[in-house]
Amino acid sequence: MKGLYAHRWTWLVIAAYAQLRLARPLATDLRRPWEKPAPPNKLTPARVRRGFRNLHAKTGSPTGAPKPIRPGAGRPPGSKNGRRALRYDVGRVLATGEAFSRPAHHKVGTKPRRTRQEETDREGTRLA
């Protein structure tokens, strides 16, 4: 398996050097202060790599401009929301397939009340 990785790495390095060789006429000579000037067609791969970053302006790009990373500002603080959220009915269905309806004593706004008679029946004695 190690031989396969070495083989791939070798071809990757060869492809990188081929790309640098092809970019040689387009690259500018960005040399170090101690290096002597070289003719444009005789640049070393290291000098082509230094000038490679400036090729983007010359060659252009088929892609569009990059999108901003951060999201937009959104609703400014202190302002009210213009739209109310949509509310959907729950729409519960029983296992039999018929629609769910609340029992009569569970309707919204009604609460079953205990009477004195129910309290007496439950406790066995009457409360004072």
mmCIF file of C-alpha atoms in Angstrom:
data_model
loop_
_atom_site.group_PDB
_atom_site.id
_atom_site.type_symbol
_atom_site.label_atom_id
_atom_site.label_comp_id
_atom_site.label_asym_id
_atom_site.label_seq_id
_atom_site.Cartn_x
_atom_site.Cartn_y
_atom_site.Cartn_z
ATOM 1 C CA MET A 1 0.000 0.000 0.000
ATOM 2 C CA LYS A 2 2.898 2.366 0.734
ATOM 3 C CA GLY A 3 4.141 1.942 -2.823
ATOM 4 C CA LEU A 4 0.788 3.130 -4.145
ATOM 5 C CA TYR A 5 0.993 6.304 -2.044
ATOM 6 C CA ALA A 6 4.544 6.959 -3.216
ATOM 7 C CA HIS A 7 3.454 6.459 -6.821
ATOM 8 C CA ARG A 8 0.593 8.950 -6.413
ATOM 9 C CA TRP A 9 2.869 11.465 -4.689
ATOM 10 C CA THR A 10 5.399 11.174 -7.507
ATOM 11 C CA TRP A 11 2.765 11.938 -10.118
ATOM 12 C CA LEU A 12 1.468 14.844 -8.043
ATOM 13 C CA VAL A 13 4.944 16.412 -7.904
ATOM 14 C CA ILE A 14 5.401 15.868 -11.647
ATOM 15 C CA ALA A 15 2.049 17.571 -12.338
ATOM 16 C CA ALA A 16 3.007 20.530 -10.134
ATOM 17 C CA TYR A 17 6.337 20.983 -11.952
ATOM 18 C CA ALA A 18 4.605 20.692 -15.327
ATOM 19 C CA GLN A 19 2.193 23.430 -14.283
ATOM 20 C CA LEU A 20 5.096 25.643 -13.242
ATOM 21 C CA ARG A 21 6.875 24.979 -16.561
ATOM 22 C CA LEU A 22 3.742 25.914 -18.526
ATOM 23 C CA ALA A 23 3.289 29.104 -16.495
ATOM 24 C CA ARG A 24 6.907 30.193 -17.016
ATOM 25 C CA PRO A 25 6.223 32.675 -19.901
ATOM 26 C CA LEU A 26 3.338 34.277 -17.985
ATOM 27 C CA ALA A 27 5.045 34.663 -14.609
ATOM 28 C CA THR A 28 6.941 37.784 -13.594
ATOM 29 C CA ASP A 29 10.375 37.548 -12.026
ATOM 30 C CA LEU A 30 9.941 38.210 -8.310
ATOM 31 C CA ARG A 31 13.490 37.686 -7.175
ATOM 32 C CA ARG A 32 15.151 37.978 -3.804
ATOM 33 C CA PRO A 33 17.525 40.896 -3.261
ATOM 34 C CA TRP A 34 20.584 38.648 -3.631
ATOM 35 C CA GLU A 35 19.404 36.913 -6.824
ATOM 36 C CA LYS A 36 20.485 38.055 -10.269
ATOM 37 C CA PRO A 37 17.863 38.827 -12.941
ATOM 38 C CA ALA A 38 16.999 35.971 -15.283
ATOM 39 C CA PRO A 39 15.463 36.037 -18.759
ATOM 40 C CA PRO A 40 11.673 35.338 -18.712
ATOM 41 C CA ASN A 41 11.980 31.924 -20.405
ATOM 42 C CA LYS A 42 14.765 30.781 -18.066
ATOM 43 C CA LEU A 43 13.029 31.243 -14.707
ATOM 44 C CA THR A 44 13.528 28.476 -12.170
ATOM 45 C CA PRO A 45 10.443 26.680 -10.792
ATOM 46 C CA ALA A 46 10.916 28.486 -7.456
ATOM 47 C CA ARG A 47 10.798 31.906 -9.157
ATOM 48 C CA VAL A 48 7.756 30.893 -11.210
ATOM 49 C CA ARG A 49 6.045 29.784 -8.016
ATOM 50 C CA ARG A 50 6.736 33.210 -6.450
ATOM 51 C CA GLY A 51 5.212 34.974 -9.446
ATOM 52 C CA PHE A 52 2.373 32.469 -9.791
ATOM 53 C CA ARG A 53 0.090 34.442 -7.460
ATOM 54 C CA ASN A 54 0.088 37.385 -9.902
ATOM 55 C CA LEU A 55 -1.150 35.219 -12.777
ATOM 56 C CA HIS A 56 -4.756 35.492 -11.620
ATOM 57 C CA ALA A 57 -4.968 39.121 -12.774
ATOM 58 C CA LYS A 58 -3.604 38.183 -16.202
ATOM 59 C CA THR A 59 -5.603 35.045 -16.890
ATOM 60 C CA GLY A 60 -8.964 35.953 -15.343
ATOM 61 C CA SER A 61 -11.358 33.511 -13.779
ATOM 62 C CA PRO A 62 -14.452 31.730 -15.108
ATOM 63 C CA THR A 63 -16.115 31.968 -11.712
ATOM 64 C CA GLY A 64 -18.134 34.837 -10.296
ATOM 65 C CA ALA A 65 -17.222 37.105 -7.426
ATOM 66 C CA PRO A 66 -17.139 35.415 -4.015
ATOM 67 C CA LYS A 67 -20.141 35.789 -1.751
ATOM 68 C CA PRO A 68 -19.734 37.509 1.611
ATOM 69 C CA ILE A 69 -19.056 35.130 4.482
ATOM 70 C CA ARG A 70 -21.113 36.849 7.159
ATOM 71 C CA PRO A 71 -24.915 36.856 6.926
ATOM 72 C CA GLY A 72 -26.809 40.085 6.352
ATOM 73 C CA ALA A 73 -27.769 42.546 9.081
ATOM 74 C CA GLY A 74 -31.331 41.255 9.313
ATOM 75 C CA ARG A 75 -34.064 43.189 11.101
ATOM 76 C CA PRO A 76 -32.624 46.178 12.996
ATOM 77 C CA PRO A 77 -32.970 46.044 16.766
ATOM 78 C CA GLY A 78 -35.998 47.921 18.093
ATOM 79 C CA SER A 79 -38.076 47.585 14.918
ATOM 80 C CA LYS A 80 -41.203 45.455 14.867
ATOM 81 C CA ASN A 81 -41.612 42.371 12.754
ATOM 82 C CA GLY A 82 -43.633 43.231 9.637
ATOM 83 C CA ARG A 83 -45.074 39.751 9.083
ATOM 84 C CA ARG A 84 -46.679 37.460 11.564
ATOM 85 C CA ALA A 85 -45.737 33.803 11.502
ATOM 86 C CA LEU A 86 -48.192 31.408 9.864
ATOM 87 C CA ARG A 87 -50.114 29.206 12.278
ATOM 88 C CA TYR A 88 -51.240 25.773 11.195
ATOM 89 C CA ASP A 89 -53.912 23.558 12.725
ATOM 90 C CA VAL A 90 -52.509 20.440 14.335
ATOM 91 C CA GLY A 91 -55.039 18.227 12.576
ATOM 92 C CA ARG A 92 -54.826 15.163 14.795
ATOM 93 C CA VAL A 93 -56.267 11.943 13.409
ATOM 94 C CA LEU A 94 -57.141 8.857 15.446
ATOM 95 C CA ALA A 95 -55.907 5.370 14.573
ATOM 96 C CA THR A 96 -59.354 4.592 13.174
ATOM 97 C CA GLY A 97 -58.950 7.384 10.616
ATOM 98 C CA GLU A 98 -61.557 9.764 12.012
ATOM 99 C CA ALA A 99 -60.689 13.294 13.107
ATOM 100 C CA PHE A 100 -59.899 13.911 16.767
ATOM 101 C CA SER A 101 -62.357 16.037 18.737
ATOM 102 C CA ARG A 102 -62.026 17.039 22.349
ATOM 103 C CA PRO A 103 -64.446 15.629 24.924
ATOM 104 C CA ALA A 104 -67.275 17.967 25.935
ATOM 105 C CA HIS A 105 -65.737 18.740 29.332
ATOM 106 C CA HIS A 106 -62.340 19.569 27.701
ATOM 107 C CA LYS A 107 -63.499 22.349 25.404
ATOM 108 C CA VAL A 108 -61.400 25.472 25.398
ATOM 109 C CA GLY A 109 -62.561 27.949 28.027
ATOM 110 C CA THR A 110 -64.513 25.433 30.092
ATOM 111 C CA LYS A 111 -63.237 23.796 33.217
ATOM 112 C CA PRO A 112 -65.185 21.126 35.115
ATOM 113 C CA ARG A 113 -66.124 22.313 38.599
ATOM 114 C CA ARG A 114 -66.672 20.130 41.597
ATOM 115 C CA THR A 115 -69.875 20.498 43.504
ATOM 116 C CA ARG A 116 -70.370 20.030 47.237
ATOM 117 C CA GLN A 117 -72.181 16.779 46.579
ATOM 118 C CA GLU A 118 -69.167 15.309 44.693
ATOM 119 C CA GLU A 119 -66.812 16.337 47.490
ATOM 120 C CA THR A 120 -69.055 14.669 50.073
ATOM 121 C CA ASP A 121 -69.286 11.477 48.053
ATOM 122 C CA ARG A 122 -65.539 11.261 47.649
ATOM 123 C CA GLU A 123 -64.503 11.964 51.227
ATOM 124 C CA GLY A 124 -67.385 10.312 53.003
ATOM 125 C CA THR A 125 -67.819 13.235 55.358
ATOM 126 C CA ARG A 126 -69.045 16.691 54.713
ATOM 127 C CA LEU A 127 -66.533 19.555 54.801
ATOM 128 C CA ALA A 128 -67.380 22.655 56.791
#
